[in-house]
XYZ file of C-alpha atoms in Angstrom:
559
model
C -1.727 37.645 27.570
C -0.248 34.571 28.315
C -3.177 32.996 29.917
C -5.136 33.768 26.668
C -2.829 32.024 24.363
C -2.965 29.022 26.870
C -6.831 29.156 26.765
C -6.395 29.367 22.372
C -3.853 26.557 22.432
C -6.286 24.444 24.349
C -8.960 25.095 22.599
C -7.291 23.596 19.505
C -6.410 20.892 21.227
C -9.861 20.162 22.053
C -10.474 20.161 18.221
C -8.310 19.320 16.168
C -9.010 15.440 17.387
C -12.581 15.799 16.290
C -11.200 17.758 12.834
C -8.945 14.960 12.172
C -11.659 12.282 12.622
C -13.881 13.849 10.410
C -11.228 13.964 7.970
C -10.641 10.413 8.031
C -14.269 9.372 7.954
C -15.064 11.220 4.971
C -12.023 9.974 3.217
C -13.034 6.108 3.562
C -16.657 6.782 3.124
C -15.767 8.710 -0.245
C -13.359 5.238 -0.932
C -16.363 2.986 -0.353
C -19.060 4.625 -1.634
C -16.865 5.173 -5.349
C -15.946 1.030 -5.627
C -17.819 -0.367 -8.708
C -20.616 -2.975 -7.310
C -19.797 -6.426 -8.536
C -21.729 -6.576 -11.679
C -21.414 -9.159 -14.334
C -18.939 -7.242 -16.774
C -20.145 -10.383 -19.598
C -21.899 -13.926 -19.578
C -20.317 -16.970 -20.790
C -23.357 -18.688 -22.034
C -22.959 -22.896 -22.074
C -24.647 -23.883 -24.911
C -23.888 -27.818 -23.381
C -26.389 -27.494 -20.916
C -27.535 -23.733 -21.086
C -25.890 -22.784 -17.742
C -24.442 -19.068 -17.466
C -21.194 -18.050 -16.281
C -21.566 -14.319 -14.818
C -17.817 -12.648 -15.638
C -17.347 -10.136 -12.902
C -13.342 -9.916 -12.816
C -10.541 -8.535 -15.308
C -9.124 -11.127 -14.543
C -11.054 -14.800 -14.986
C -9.004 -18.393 -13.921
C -11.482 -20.982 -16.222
C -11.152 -25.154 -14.918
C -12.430 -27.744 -13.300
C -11.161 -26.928 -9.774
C -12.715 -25.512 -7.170
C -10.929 -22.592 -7.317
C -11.315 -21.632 -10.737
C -13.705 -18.073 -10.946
C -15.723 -20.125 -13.750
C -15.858 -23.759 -12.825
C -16.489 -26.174 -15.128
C -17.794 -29.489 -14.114
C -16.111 -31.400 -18.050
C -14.128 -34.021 -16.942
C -12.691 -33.010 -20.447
C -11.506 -29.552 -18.884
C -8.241 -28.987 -17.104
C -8.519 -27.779 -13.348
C -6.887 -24.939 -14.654
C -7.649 -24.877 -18.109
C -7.681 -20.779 -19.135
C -7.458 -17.865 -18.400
C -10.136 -14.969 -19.663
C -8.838 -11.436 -19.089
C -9.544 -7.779 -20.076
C -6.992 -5.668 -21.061
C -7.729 -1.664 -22.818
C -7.577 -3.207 -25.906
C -10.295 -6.168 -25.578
C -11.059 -9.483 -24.239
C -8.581 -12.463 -24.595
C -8.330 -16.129 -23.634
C -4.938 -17.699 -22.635
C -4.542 -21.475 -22.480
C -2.263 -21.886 -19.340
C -1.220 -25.587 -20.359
C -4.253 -27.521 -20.438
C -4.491 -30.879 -22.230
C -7.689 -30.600 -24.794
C -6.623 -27.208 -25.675
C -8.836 -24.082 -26.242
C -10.598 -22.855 -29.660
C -12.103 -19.386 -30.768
C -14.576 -20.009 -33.315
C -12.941 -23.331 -34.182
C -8.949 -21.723 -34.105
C -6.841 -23.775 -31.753
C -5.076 -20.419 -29.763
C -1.719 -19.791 -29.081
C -0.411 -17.399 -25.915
C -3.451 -14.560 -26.242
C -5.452 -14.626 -27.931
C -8.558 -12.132 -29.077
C -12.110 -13.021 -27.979
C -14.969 -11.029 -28.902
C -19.038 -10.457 -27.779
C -20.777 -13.424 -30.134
C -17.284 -15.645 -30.178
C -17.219 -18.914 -29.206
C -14.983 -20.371 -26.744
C -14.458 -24.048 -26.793
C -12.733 -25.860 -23.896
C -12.708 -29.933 -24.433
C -15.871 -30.490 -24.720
C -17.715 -27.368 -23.787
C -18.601 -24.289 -25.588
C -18.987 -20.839 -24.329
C -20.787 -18.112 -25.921
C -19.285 -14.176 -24.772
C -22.320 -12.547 -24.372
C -23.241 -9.200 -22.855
C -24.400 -8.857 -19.605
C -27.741 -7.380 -20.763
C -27.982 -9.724 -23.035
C -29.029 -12.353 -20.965
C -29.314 -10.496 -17.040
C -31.157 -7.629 -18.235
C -30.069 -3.718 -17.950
C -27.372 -3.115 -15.585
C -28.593 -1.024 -12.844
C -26.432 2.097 -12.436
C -25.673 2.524 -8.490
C -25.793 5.697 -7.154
C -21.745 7.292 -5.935
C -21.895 8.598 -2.490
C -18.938 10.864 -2.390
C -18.018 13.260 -0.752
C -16.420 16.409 -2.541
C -12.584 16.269 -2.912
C -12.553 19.790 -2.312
C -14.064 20.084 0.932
C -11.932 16.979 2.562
C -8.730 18.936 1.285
C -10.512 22.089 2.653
C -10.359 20.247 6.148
C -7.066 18.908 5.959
C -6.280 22.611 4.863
C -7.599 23.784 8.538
C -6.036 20.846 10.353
C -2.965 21.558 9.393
C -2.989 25.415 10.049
C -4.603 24.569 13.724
C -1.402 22.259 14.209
C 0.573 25.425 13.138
C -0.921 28.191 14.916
C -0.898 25.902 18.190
C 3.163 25.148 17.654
C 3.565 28.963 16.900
C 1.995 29.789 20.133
C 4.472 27.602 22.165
C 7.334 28.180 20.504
C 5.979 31.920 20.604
C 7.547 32.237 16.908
C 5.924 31.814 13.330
C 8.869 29.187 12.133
C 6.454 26.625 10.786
C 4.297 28.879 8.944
C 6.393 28.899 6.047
C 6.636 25.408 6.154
C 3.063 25.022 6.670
C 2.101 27.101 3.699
C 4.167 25.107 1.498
C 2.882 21.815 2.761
C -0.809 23.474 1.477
C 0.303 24.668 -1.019
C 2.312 21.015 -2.467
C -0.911 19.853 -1.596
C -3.289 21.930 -3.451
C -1.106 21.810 -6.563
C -0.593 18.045 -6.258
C -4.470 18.023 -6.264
C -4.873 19.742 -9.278
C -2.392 18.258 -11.548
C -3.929 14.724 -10.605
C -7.360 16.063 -11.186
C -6.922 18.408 -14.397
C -3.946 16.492 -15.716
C -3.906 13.443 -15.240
C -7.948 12.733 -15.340
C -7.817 11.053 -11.953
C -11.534 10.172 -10.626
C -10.884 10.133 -7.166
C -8.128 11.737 -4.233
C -9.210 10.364 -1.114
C -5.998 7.887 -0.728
C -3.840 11.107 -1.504
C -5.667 13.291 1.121
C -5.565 10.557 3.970
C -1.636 10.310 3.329
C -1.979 14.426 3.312
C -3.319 13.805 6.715
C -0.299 11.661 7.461
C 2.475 13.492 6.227
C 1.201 16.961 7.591
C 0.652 15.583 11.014
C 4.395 14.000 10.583
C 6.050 17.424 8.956
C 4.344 20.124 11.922
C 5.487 17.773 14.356
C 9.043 17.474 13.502
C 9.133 20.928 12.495
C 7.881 22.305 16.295
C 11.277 20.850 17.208
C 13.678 21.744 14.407
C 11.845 23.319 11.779
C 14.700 22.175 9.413
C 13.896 18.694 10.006
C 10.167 20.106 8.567
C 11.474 21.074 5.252
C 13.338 18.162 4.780
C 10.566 16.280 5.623
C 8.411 18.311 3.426
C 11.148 17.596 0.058
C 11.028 14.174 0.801
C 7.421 14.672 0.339
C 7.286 15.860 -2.792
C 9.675 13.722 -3.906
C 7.356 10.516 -2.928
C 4.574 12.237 -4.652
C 6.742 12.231 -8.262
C 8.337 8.853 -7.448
C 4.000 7.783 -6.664
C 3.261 9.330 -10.091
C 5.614 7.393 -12.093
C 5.253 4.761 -10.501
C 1.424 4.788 -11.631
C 2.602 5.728 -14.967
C 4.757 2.861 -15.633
C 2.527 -0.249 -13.863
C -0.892 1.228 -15.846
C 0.452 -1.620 -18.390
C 0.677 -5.154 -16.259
C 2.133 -6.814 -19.341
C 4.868 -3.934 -19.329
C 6.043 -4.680 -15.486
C 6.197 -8.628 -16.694
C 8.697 -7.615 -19.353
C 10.765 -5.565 -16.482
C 10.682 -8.133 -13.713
C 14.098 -9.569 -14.027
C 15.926 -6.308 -13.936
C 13.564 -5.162 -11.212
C 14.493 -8.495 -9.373
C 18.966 -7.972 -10.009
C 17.883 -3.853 -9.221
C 16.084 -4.905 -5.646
C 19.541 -6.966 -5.073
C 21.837 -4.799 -6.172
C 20.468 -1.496 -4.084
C 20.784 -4.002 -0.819
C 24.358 -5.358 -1.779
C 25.430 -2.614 -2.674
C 24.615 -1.039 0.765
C 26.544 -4.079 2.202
C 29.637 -3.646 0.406
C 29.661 0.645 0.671
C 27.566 1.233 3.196
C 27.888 3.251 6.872
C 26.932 1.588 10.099
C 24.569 4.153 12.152
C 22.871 2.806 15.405
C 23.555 -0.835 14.475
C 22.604 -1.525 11.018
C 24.572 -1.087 8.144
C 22.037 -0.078 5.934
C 22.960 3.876 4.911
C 24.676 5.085 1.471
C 25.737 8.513 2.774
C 26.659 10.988 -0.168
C 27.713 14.660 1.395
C 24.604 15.836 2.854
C 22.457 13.199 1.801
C 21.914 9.905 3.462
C 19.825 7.579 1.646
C 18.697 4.227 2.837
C 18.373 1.699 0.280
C 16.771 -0.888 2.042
C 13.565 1.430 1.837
C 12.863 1.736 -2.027
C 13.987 -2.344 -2.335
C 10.588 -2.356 -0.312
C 9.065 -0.898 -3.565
C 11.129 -3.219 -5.679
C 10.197 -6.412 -4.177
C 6.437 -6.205 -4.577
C 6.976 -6.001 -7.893
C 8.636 -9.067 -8.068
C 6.163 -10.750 -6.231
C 3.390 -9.705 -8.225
C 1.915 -11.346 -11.412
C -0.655 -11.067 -14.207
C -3.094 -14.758 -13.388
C -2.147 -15.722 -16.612
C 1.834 -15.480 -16.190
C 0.850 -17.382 -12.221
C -1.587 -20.246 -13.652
C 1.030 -20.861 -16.730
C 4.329 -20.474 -14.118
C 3.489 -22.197 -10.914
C 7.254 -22.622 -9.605
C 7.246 -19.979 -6.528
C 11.214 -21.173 -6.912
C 12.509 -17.649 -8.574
C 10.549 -15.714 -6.214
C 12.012 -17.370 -3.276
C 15.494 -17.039 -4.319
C 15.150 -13.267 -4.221
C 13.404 -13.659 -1.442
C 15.613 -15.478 0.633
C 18.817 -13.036 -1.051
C 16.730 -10.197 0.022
C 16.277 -11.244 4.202
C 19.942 -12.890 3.857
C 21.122 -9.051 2.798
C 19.215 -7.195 5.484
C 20.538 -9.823 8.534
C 24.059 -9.498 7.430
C 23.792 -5.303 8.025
C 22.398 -6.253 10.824
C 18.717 -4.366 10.238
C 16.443 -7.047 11.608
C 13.607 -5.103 11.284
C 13.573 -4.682 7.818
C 14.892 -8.347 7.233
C 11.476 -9.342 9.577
C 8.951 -6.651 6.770
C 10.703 -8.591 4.191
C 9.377 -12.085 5.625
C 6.203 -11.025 6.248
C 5.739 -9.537 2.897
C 7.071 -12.964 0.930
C 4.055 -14.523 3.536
C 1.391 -12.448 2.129
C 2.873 -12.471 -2.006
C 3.296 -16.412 -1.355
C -0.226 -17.508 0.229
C -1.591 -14.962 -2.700
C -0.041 -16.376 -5.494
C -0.340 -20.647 -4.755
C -2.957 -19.865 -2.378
C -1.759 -22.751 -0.503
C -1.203 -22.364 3.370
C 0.910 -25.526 3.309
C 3.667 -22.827 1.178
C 3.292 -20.307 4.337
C 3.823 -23.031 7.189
C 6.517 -24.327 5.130
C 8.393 -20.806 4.853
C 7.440 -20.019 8.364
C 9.190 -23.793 9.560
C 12.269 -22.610 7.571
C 12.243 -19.092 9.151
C 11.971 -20.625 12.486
C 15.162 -22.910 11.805
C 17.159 -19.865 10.352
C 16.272 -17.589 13.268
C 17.591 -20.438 16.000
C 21.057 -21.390 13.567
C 21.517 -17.375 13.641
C 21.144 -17.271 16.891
C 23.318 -19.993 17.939
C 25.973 -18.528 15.873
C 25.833 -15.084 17.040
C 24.078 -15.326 20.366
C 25.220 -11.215 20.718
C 22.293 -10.897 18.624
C 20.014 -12.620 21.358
C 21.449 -9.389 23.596
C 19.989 -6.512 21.723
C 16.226 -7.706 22.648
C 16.915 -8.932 26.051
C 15.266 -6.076 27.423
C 11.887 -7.362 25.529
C 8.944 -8.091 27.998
C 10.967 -6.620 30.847
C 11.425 -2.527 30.183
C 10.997 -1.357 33.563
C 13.730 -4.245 35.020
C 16.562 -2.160 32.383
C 14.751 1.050 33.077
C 18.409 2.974 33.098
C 19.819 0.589 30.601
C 18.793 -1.348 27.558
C 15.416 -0.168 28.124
C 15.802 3.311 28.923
C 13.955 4.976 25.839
C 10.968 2.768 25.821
C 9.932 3.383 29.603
C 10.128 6.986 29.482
C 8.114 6.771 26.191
C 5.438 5.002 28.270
C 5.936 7.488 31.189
C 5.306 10.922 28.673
C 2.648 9.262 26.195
C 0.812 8.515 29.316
C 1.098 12.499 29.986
C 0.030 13.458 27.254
C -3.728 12.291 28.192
C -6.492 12.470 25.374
C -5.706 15.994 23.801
C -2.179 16.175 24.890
C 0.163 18.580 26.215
C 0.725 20.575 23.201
C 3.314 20.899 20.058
C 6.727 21.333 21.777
C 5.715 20.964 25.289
C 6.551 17.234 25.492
C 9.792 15.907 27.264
C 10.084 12.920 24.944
C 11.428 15.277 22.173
C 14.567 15.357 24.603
C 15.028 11.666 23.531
C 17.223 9.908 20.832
C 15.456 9.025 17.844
C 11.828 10.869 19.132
C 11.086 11.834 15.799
C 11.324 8.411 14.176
C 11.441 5.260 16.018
C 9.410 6.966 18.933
C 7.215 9.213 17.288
C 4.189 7.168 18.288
C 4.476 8.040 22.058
C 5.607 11.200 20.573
C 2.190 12.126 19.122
C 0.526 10.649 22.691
C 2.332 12.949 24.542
C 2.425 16.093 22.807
C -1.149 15.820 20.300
C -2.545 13.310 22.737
C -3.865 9.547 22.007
C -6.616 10.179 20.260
C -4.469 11.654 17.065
C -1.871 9.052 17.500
C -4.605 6.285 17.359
C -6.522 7.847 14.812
C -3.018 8.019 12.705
C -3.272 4.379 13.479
C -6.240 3.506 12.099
C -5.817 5.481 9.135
C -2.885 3.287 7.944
C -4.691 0.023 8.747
C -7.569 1.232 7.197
C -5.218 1.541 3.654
C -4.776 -2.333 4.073
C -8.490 -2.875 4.335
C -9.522 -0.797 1.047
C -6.403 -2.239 -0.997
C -8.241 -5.854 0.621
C -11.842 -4.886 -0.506
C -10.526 -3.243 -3.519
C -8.435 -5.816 -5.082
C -11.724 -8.143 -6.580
C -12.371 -5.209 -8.988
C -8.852 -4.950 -9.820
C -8.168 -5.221 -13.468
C -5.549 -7.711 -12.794
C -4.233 -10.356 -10.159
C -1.074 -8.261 -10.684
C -2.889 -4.909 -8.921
C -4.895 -7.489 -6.289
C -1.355 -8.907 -5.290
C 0.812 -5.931 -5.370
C -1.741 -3.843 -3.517
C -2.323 -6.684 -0.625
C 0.810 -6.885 -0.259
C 2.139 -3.167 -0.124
C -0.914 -2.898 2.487
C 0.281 -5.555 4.784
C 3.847 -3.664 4.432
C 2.779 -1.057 5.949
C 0.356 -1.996 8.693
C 3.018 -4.516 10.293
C 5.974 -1.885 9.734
C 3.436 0.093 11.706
C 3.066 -2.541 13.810
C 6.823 -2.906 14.886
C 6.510 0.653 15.520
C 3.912 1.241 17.654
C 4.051 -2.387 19.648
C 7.576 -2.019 19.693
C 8.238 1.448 21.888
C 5.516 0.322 24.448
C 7.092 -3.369 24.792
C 4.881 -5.447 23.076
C 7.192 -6.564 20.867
C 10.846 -5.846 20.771
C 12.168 -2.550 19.459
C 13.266 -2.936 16.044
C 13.670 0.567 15.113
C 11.276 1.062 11.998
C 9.543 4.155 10.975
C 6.186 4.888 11.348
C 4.884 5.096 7.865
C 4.369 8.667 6.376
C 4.638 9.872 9.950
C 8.227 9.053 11.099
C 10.642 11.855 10.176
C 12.973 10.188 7.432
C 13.083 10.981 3.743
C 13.908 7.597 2.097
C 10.827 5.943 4.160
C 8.605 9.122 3.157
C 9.362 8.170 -0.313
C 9.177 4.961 0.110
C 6.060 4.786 1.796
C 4.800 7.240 -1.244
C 5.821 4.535 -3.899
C 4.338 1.598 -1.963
C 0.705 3.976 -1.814
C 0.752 4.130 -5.592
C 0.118 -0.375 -5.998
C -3.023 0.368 -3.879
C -4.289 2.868 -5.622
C -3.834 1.426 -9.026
C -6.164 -1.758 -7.323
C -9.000 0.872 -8.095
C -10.047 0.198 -11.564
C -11.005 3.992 -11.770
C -7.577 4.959 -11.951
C -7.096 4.187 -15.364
C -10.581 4.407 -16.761
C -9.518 7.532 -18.603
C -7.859 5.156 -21.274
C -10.695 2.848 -21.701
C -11.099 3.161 -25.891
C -14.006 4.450 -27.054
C -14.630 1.539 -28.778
C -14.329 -0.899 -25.727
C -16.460 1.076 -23.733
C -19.141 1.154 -26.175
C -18.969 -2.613 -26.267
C -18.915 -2.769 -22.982
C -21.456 -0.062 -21.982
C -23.626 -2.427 -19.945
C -21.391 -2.206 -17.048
C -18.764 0.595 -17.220
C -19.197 2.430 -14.376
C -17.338 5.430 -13.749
């Protein structure tokens, strides 16, 4: 009997690497094949000199310089003269502080202002007619979707997670994690249908690859303390509410701009506040424990910060100081190093990279910031050269193999075990080790699901920053393109200090591995950052198109 269930439990093995690929193929094929081609969404006709402008943005920088989406070659026109934007309720222009001004129909404007098809724009000397697209390209083609049906991926993910459940219940020989399991389908399901039937979303292929994710996270903890599954699975569900508002209250850009200084003293006050009451555990100071609950602070100030960062073009054209920014910035990473959790401090400063070079889109701000960094790193280090210490194992594992570097080499050793299909849910020996769960959970999945679900998990959350990249040029707003990048790059280099770190490619910092890592503040977290890249797709909030605006515009809606 027992040779049987060995025979099942390999068997499953053997597939669930090829179920899980599948998955994730059909999930970023779906993603791709639903983007809107880049269509002209109007024309700017010049009636100077008959040139025309295609408009293929929400979002439209007008000027003389070179990196203005319409350039204008006036010597009367600003560099950065305007800026042309759609919003749900129409077109408008916004002068962002150019000399000569700009006119609708012969009305000098003043903040935003209302532009219509037939108006007449007038900056300095030039005129530009808002036509539609047809007007002067022709009819629109229509492309054809090639999607796959939400449906069937969740009907998949359904499977893979019951395969990862029937092959933990046959080494554990009990039917703990079915329970769990269920639920997880079941949150899943229901999640599905409330974003589909209630809310009018188009699409649910982000959703099911952090389904994937989580699942593959929540079994996993759960084959080794199926309480750790449930709390796992709260935390969950928790993200996906915390996801949903968080959609809710950024479908407005203009609505976060009015917010952004409280969000800015909230981000500050969730990480001083951890300084001043907070519990050291493992190093950092960076835990609010309340009873039962720990929370982690540090995590949802992830959330906070992008929106900081991020900006409508009009607010970043008119405001080109980067001076407010950096002072959170800098308050932020100053917070984090004095609780000692260099890891986060080091997401922080990458993040502030990616938000800078996107908003000034000037590398000269990034080598500046990264000069400065440089500097602060070797004063901190001359000041508290204990610091230098805690990564002096770095590069050299297997010379501290019973000391500083004990967990890392025999997280090498048992991922290396666990060959391609690995030895099973439960089997491993690196679930004996501190923090297996979490900070090794990588070389966790190597060992136990084998490599080729633990790269595949990989892949998955690198592929999120390369649809929130490709997505955010159909964005309806440099505030979505910006906030998306940017909680994309989070999580690939958090997942970066995760996986490089435990198999010494970089030092071991001690961050999660997002959606994966067992941890309820960085499930939610990593929930809340999800919801700026999916708001990138346009198609998230084409349900509240008007009527009206989509008639005027039904040249190039696409749906």
């Amino acid at each position: 009997m027992n040779e049987l269930m060995d025979m099942i439990s390999f068997g499953i093995r053997l597939g669930e690497p090829l179920l899980a690929a599948v998955i994730i193929i059909m999930c970023f094929v779906s993603l791709r094949g639903g983007r809107r081609s880049e269509q002209a969404l109007i024309v700017l006709e010049d009636r100077t000199n008959d040139t025309n402008y295609p408009v293929i943005y929400w979002e439209n920088s007008i000027g003389r310089s070179a990196s203005s989406d319409i350039k204008i070659n006036d010597p009367t026109v600003s560099r950065d003269h305007a800026v042309l934007l759609r919003r749900s309720n129409g077109w408008f222009i916004t002068d962002t502080g150019s000399k000569a001004g700009v006119y609708v129909n012969g009305d000098k404007t003043d903040g935003r202002y209302p532009v219509a098809i037939g108006d007449v724009i007038t900056c300095g000397t030039t005129e530009l007619v808002m036509r539609r697209a047809s007007d002067i390209e022709g009819a629109v083609p229509r492309r054809e979707i090639k999607m796959f049906p939400q449906e069937i991926i969740l009907s998949l993910i359904t499977f893979y997670i019951s395969l990862l459940t029937v092959q933990s219940s046959i080494n554990l020989q009990n039917t703990d994690c079915v329970i769990l399991a269920a639920s997880f389908i079941g949150v899943m399901w229901l999640f599905y249908s409330v974003s589909k039937l209630g809310l009018k979303r188009m699409n649910f292929e982000l959703e099911s690859l952090v389904m994937f994710l989580s699942g593959t996270g929540i079994i996993l903890a759960a084959s080794h303390n199926v309480k750790q599954g449930y709390v796992q699975l709260i935390a969950a569900v928790l993200g996906m509410i915390l996801y949903s508002l968080i959609l809710w209250f950024i479908e407005i850009p203009d609505r976060v701009m009015k917010w952004n200084i409280i969000i800015s003293i909230l981000a500050l006050l969730m990480l001083g506040s951890t300084l001043v009451i907070g519990r050291s555990l493992h190093g950092a100071k960076n835990w609010i424990i309340l009873g039962p609950v720990s929370i982690q602070p540090s995590e949802f100030a992830k959330i906070a910060y992008i929106f900081v960062g991020a900006s409508t073009l009009d607010v970043l054209q008119t405001k080109k100081s980067l001076a407010a920014f950096i002072a959170v910035s800098a308050a932020s990473v100053g917070l984090l190093v004095l609780m000692s959790d260099f890891g986060t401090a080091v997401i922080f400063f990458v993040t502030f990279l990616i938000i800078s070079f996107m908003r000034s889109g000037d590398i000269k701000t990034v080598f500046l910031a990264l000069t400065a960094a440089v500097l602060g790193a070797m004063t901190m280090l001359s000041v508290k050269p204990y610091i230098a210490e805690r990564f002096a194992a770095w590069g050299h594992v297997w010379e501290y193999a019973n000391d500083s570097g004990y967990q890392q080499v025999r997280s090498l050793i048992y991922s290396a075990s666990g060959g391609l299909f690995g030895v099973g849910l439960s089997k491993g020996y690196l679930q004996y080790l501190f923090a297996s769960e979490n900070d090794l959970v990588f070389c966790l999945m190597c060992e136990e699901l084998g490599c080729i679900i633990a790269v595949l998990c990989a892949v998955t959350i690198g592929g999120l920053m390369l649809y929130a990249r490709g997505v955010t040029t159909r964005s309806r707003s440099t505030f979505y393109s910006i906030a998306a990048c940017s909680a994309g790059g989070l999580l690939v280099f958090q997942s970066a200090l995760n996986i490089f770190g435990v198999v010494d490619l970089l030092p071991l910092t001690g961050v999660t591995l997002p959606f994966v890592s067992y941890g309820g503040s960085s499930m939610m977290s990593c929930w809340g950052l999800l919801a700026f890249i999916k708001a990138a797709d346009e198609r998230t909030y084409f349900r509240h198109i008007p009527k009206r605006l989509e008639k005027q515009n039904k040249d190039y809606v696409e749906i």
